[in-house]
Amino acid sequence: MKPSRPSVTADTSRSTGQPFHVLREYSFVADGHRGALIGPRGDVVWMCVPRWDSPATFASLVGGRGGYTVTPVEPYVWGGTYEPGSLVWRSHWVTNDTTVECREALAAPADPHRAVLLRRIEMPDSDGARVAVSLDLRGDFGSTPADARRDDAGRWVLDCGDLRARWSGLPEASRGDDGVLRAELYLAAGEHRDLVLEVSDRPLGPPVEAPDAWRATERWWSEQVPAFEDVVGRRDARMAYAVLRGLTTSGGGMVAAPTLGLPERAEAGRNFDYRYVWLRDQAYAGLAVSVHEPLPLLPELVDVTTARILEHGHDLAPAYSVTGALPPEESTLDLPAYPGGADVVGNWVRGQFQLDTPGELLQLYASAARHDLLTAEDATAAETLVDVIAARWTQPDAGIWELDPDWWTHSRLACVGGLRRIAQHGPGALSDRADSLADAVLAETSRRCLSPGGAWLRRPGRPELDASLLLPGVRGALAPTDPRSLATIAAVEKDLSADGYLYRNRPDDRPLGEAEGAFLLCGFAMCLAHWGAGHEVEAFRWFERQRAAAGPAGLFAEEFDVEQHQLRGNLPQGFVHALLLECAQRLGGEPDRDPCGESSGDPRHAGTDGRTRQR
């Protein structure tokens, strides 16, 4: 993505002074409408309320004020794990004398206007321990402190700008001169303490009771995440689905990531706000949840996409807010930022045209049609996408990596794949038109964008490779065993890989890894490309290597620093988890040489009856 605007001078007086952690040490809880990052000190360092792109109430992740900490008083070693098939996190600390745990979750099913952060401190060992708790709730990225008072029931009631909050479970807390609520409590063996924080942009209703909220949250997650019995890496597959579920707002779409300003490379100017819905990412997630059967997320992802297409038509943007509005223009916050990053709010993607997006979305609609889930409105949206491709495929676009406009090869081939798929699985009226358009685009792209060795080049006339060009053979633009697909696999692996990880491209003459980290999305795409080509051992090798990049919580950021073994960029990144989930399912079955579930050979030769029905 393109470098952001320079940051303004930071006002360090607004910083908490709390230590930052490397990204691999953060865990993530979410309820679909918002999420929170939790560090190894039991420190909630990031949460935006009421929705993903709202100003943060806990902003210490980006150097601002605001945080919520539960930490053992004695020296400790940290660990933790997710409860299976959920985003219920258990922080785990081992001291010299005992162990302390804190069970953490955002309560679900969620109220769009009210976040409920549940924390249950537990003593599973035979000895008790002292635990320090602090709450510093602030609005507008830390600039607005909260006024706090204790009500007659011992709950803390807080007013914070336009937000209202209530904190239950710690009546013994006291308010310091700095406005922070603090307490130190002792819990004996077998005891627990429930803390419930409610934050809303509307007046609060009756207090949330912790036991009821925990039961409802456990039940909700048990209903949301499939068992995934026949997959490779079942635990990681279920975790990936839980992340996608947690990032997806009902009726609003899946945000790319819950965070902003986390650097892809220190001082490289690559710091972005990803709290928006990229339609391409929706397509990747939709393909991952429709590999063998339509999983519960699929209709939601399709419905949101259709709403945006029918509303905006040929003016379709690459990304939207969960409200359906365009992302705001980029601006920077007056904060110190995460080390090496910059506090960029908004995203310049709102002014771009990315030709691959309609192609990726046609693949999503084809998957819905394959499962007999295409509605009349979806079919109209698919027809609009074909119109967009027909009108604009010869024009420059920003491409998958959001670069300066050019005749990017991946964009054209993504359209070919989408057109082929919708011709096979979509409404019969689209079949001939989509197929003939795919023929034209593929012929011209093959004429202009192949290397002398037969591999796809990034753009015409330049001897550059791009790892995104592994996807045409994965997504049906041509067979995975087509000579062009095989030549691209070999060329990309030779020129863009290091230590089992894959880079997007070579942006300049520097060695791989100096300009940016390895792209985990690309590594999983290499896995799918090898699997489709029949290289089963290589597919497993790439899959397992990418899985190794996750932090202790099993979360993936966009990039991985191969030399330092660190995650880079915003966390967690939805499309990486989507590709992991797709790989886990495909590697758990038999290779069919066609990763979209169709017969081998030219996808145009398979038939379709064009069935549709209402969901």
mmCIF file with all atom_site columns, C-alpha atoms in Angstrom, residues 1 23 263-265 270 504 515-521 549 556-561 566-570 573 575-576:
data_model
loop_
_atom_site.group_PDB
_atom_site.id
_atom_site.type_symbol
_atom_site.label_atom_id
_atom_site.label_alt_id
_atom_site.label_comp_id
_atom_site.label_asym_id
_atom_site.label_entity_id
_atom_site.label_seq_id
_atom_site.pdbx_PDB_ins_code
_atom_site.Cartn_x
_atom_site.Cartn_y
_atom_site.Cartn_z
_atom_site.occupancy
_atom_site.B_iso_or_equiv
_atom_site.pdbx_formal_charge
_atom_site.auth_seq_id
_atom_site.auth_comp_id
_atom_site.auth_asym_id
_atom_site.auth_atom_id
_atom_site.pdbx_PDB_model_num
ATOM 1  C CA . MET A 1 1   ? 0.000  0.000   0.000  1.00 0.00 ? 1   MET A CA 1
ATOM 2  C CA . LEU A 1 23  ? 2.960  -7.846  18.059 1.00 0.00 ? 23  LEU A CA 1
ATOM 3  C CA . PRO A 1 263 ? 4.148  -0.570  11.021 1.00 0.00 ? 263 PRO A CA 1
ATOM 4  C CA . GLU A 1 264 ? 4.953  -2.926  8.197  1.00 0.00 ? 264 GLU A CA 1
ATOM 5  C CA . ARG A 1 265 ? 8.525  -1.692  8.425  1.00 0.00 ? 265 ARG A CA 1
ATOM 6  C CA . ARG A 1 270 ? 3.826  2.146   5.637  1.00 0.00 ? 270 ARG A CA 1
ATOM 7  C CA . ARG A 1 504 ? 5.055  -9.854  -2.783 1.00 0.00 ? 504 ARG A CA 1
ATOM 8  C CA . ALA A 1 515 ? 12.027 -3.146  1.975  1.00 0.00 ? 515 ALA A CA 1
ATOM 9  C CA . GLU A 1 516 ? 9.207  -5.047  3.710  1.00 0.00 ? 516 GLU A CA 1
ATOM 10 C CA . GLY A 1 517 ? 8.434  -8.334  5.391  1.00 0.00 ? 517 GLY A CA 1
ATOM 11 C CA . ALA A 1 518 ? 7.307  -11.566 3.819  1.00 0.00 ? 518 ALA A CA 1
ATOM 12 C CA . PHE A 1 519 ? 3.618  -11.562 2.929  1.00 0.00 ? 519 PHE A CA 1
ATOM 13 C CA . LEU A 1 520 ? 1.854  -14.415 4.700  1.00 0.00 ? 520 LEU A CA 1
ATOM 14 C CA . LEU A 1 521 ? -1.077 -14.254 2.281  1.00 0.00 ? 521 LEU A CA 1
ATOM 15 C CA . ALA A 1 549 ? 4.728  -17.402 11.840 1.00 0.00 ? 549 ALA A CA 1
ATOM 16 C CA . PHE A 1 556 ? -1.298 -13.516 12.139 1.00 0.00 ? 556 PHE A CA 1
ATOM 17 C CA . ALA A 1 557 ? -0.460 -10.005 11.030 1.00 0.00 ? 557 ALA A CA 1
ATOM 18 C CA . GLU A 1 558 ? -0.081 -9.050  7.376  1.00 0.00 ? 558 GLU A CA 1
ATOM 19 C CA . GLU A 1 559 ? 3.675  -9.577  7.197  1.00 0.00 ? 559 GLU A CA 1
ATOM 20 C CA . PHE A 1 560 ? 6.438  -11.571 8.836  1.00 0.00 ? 560 PHE A CA 1
ATOM 21 C CA . ASP A 1 561 ? 9.983  -10.350 9.376  1.00 0.00 ? 561 ASP A CA 1
ATOM 22 C CA . GLN A 1 566 ? 8.477  -10.921 14.204 1.00 0.00 ? 566 GLN A CA 1
ATOM 23 C CA . LEU A 1 567 ? 5.005  -10.091 12.945 1.00 0.00 ? 567 LEU A CA 1
ATOM 24 C CA . ARG A 1 568 ? 4.617  -6.769  11.123 1.00 0.00 ? 568 ARG A CA 1
ATOM 25 C CA . GLY A 1 569 ? 1.571  -4.686  10.247 1.00 0.00 ? 569 GLY A CA 1
ATOM 26 C CA . ASN A 1 570 ? -1.954 -4.546  11.624 1.00 0.00 ? 570 ASN A CA 1
ATOM 27 C CA . GLN A 1 573 ? -5.174 -9.478  9.488  1.00 0.00 ? 573 GLN A CA 1
ATOM 28 C CA . PHE A 1 575 ? -7.285 -12.229 4.791  1.00 0.00 ? 575 PHE A CA 1
ATOM 29 C CA . VAL A 1 576 ? -4.310 -14.184 6.160  1.00 0.00 ? 576 VAL A CA 1
#
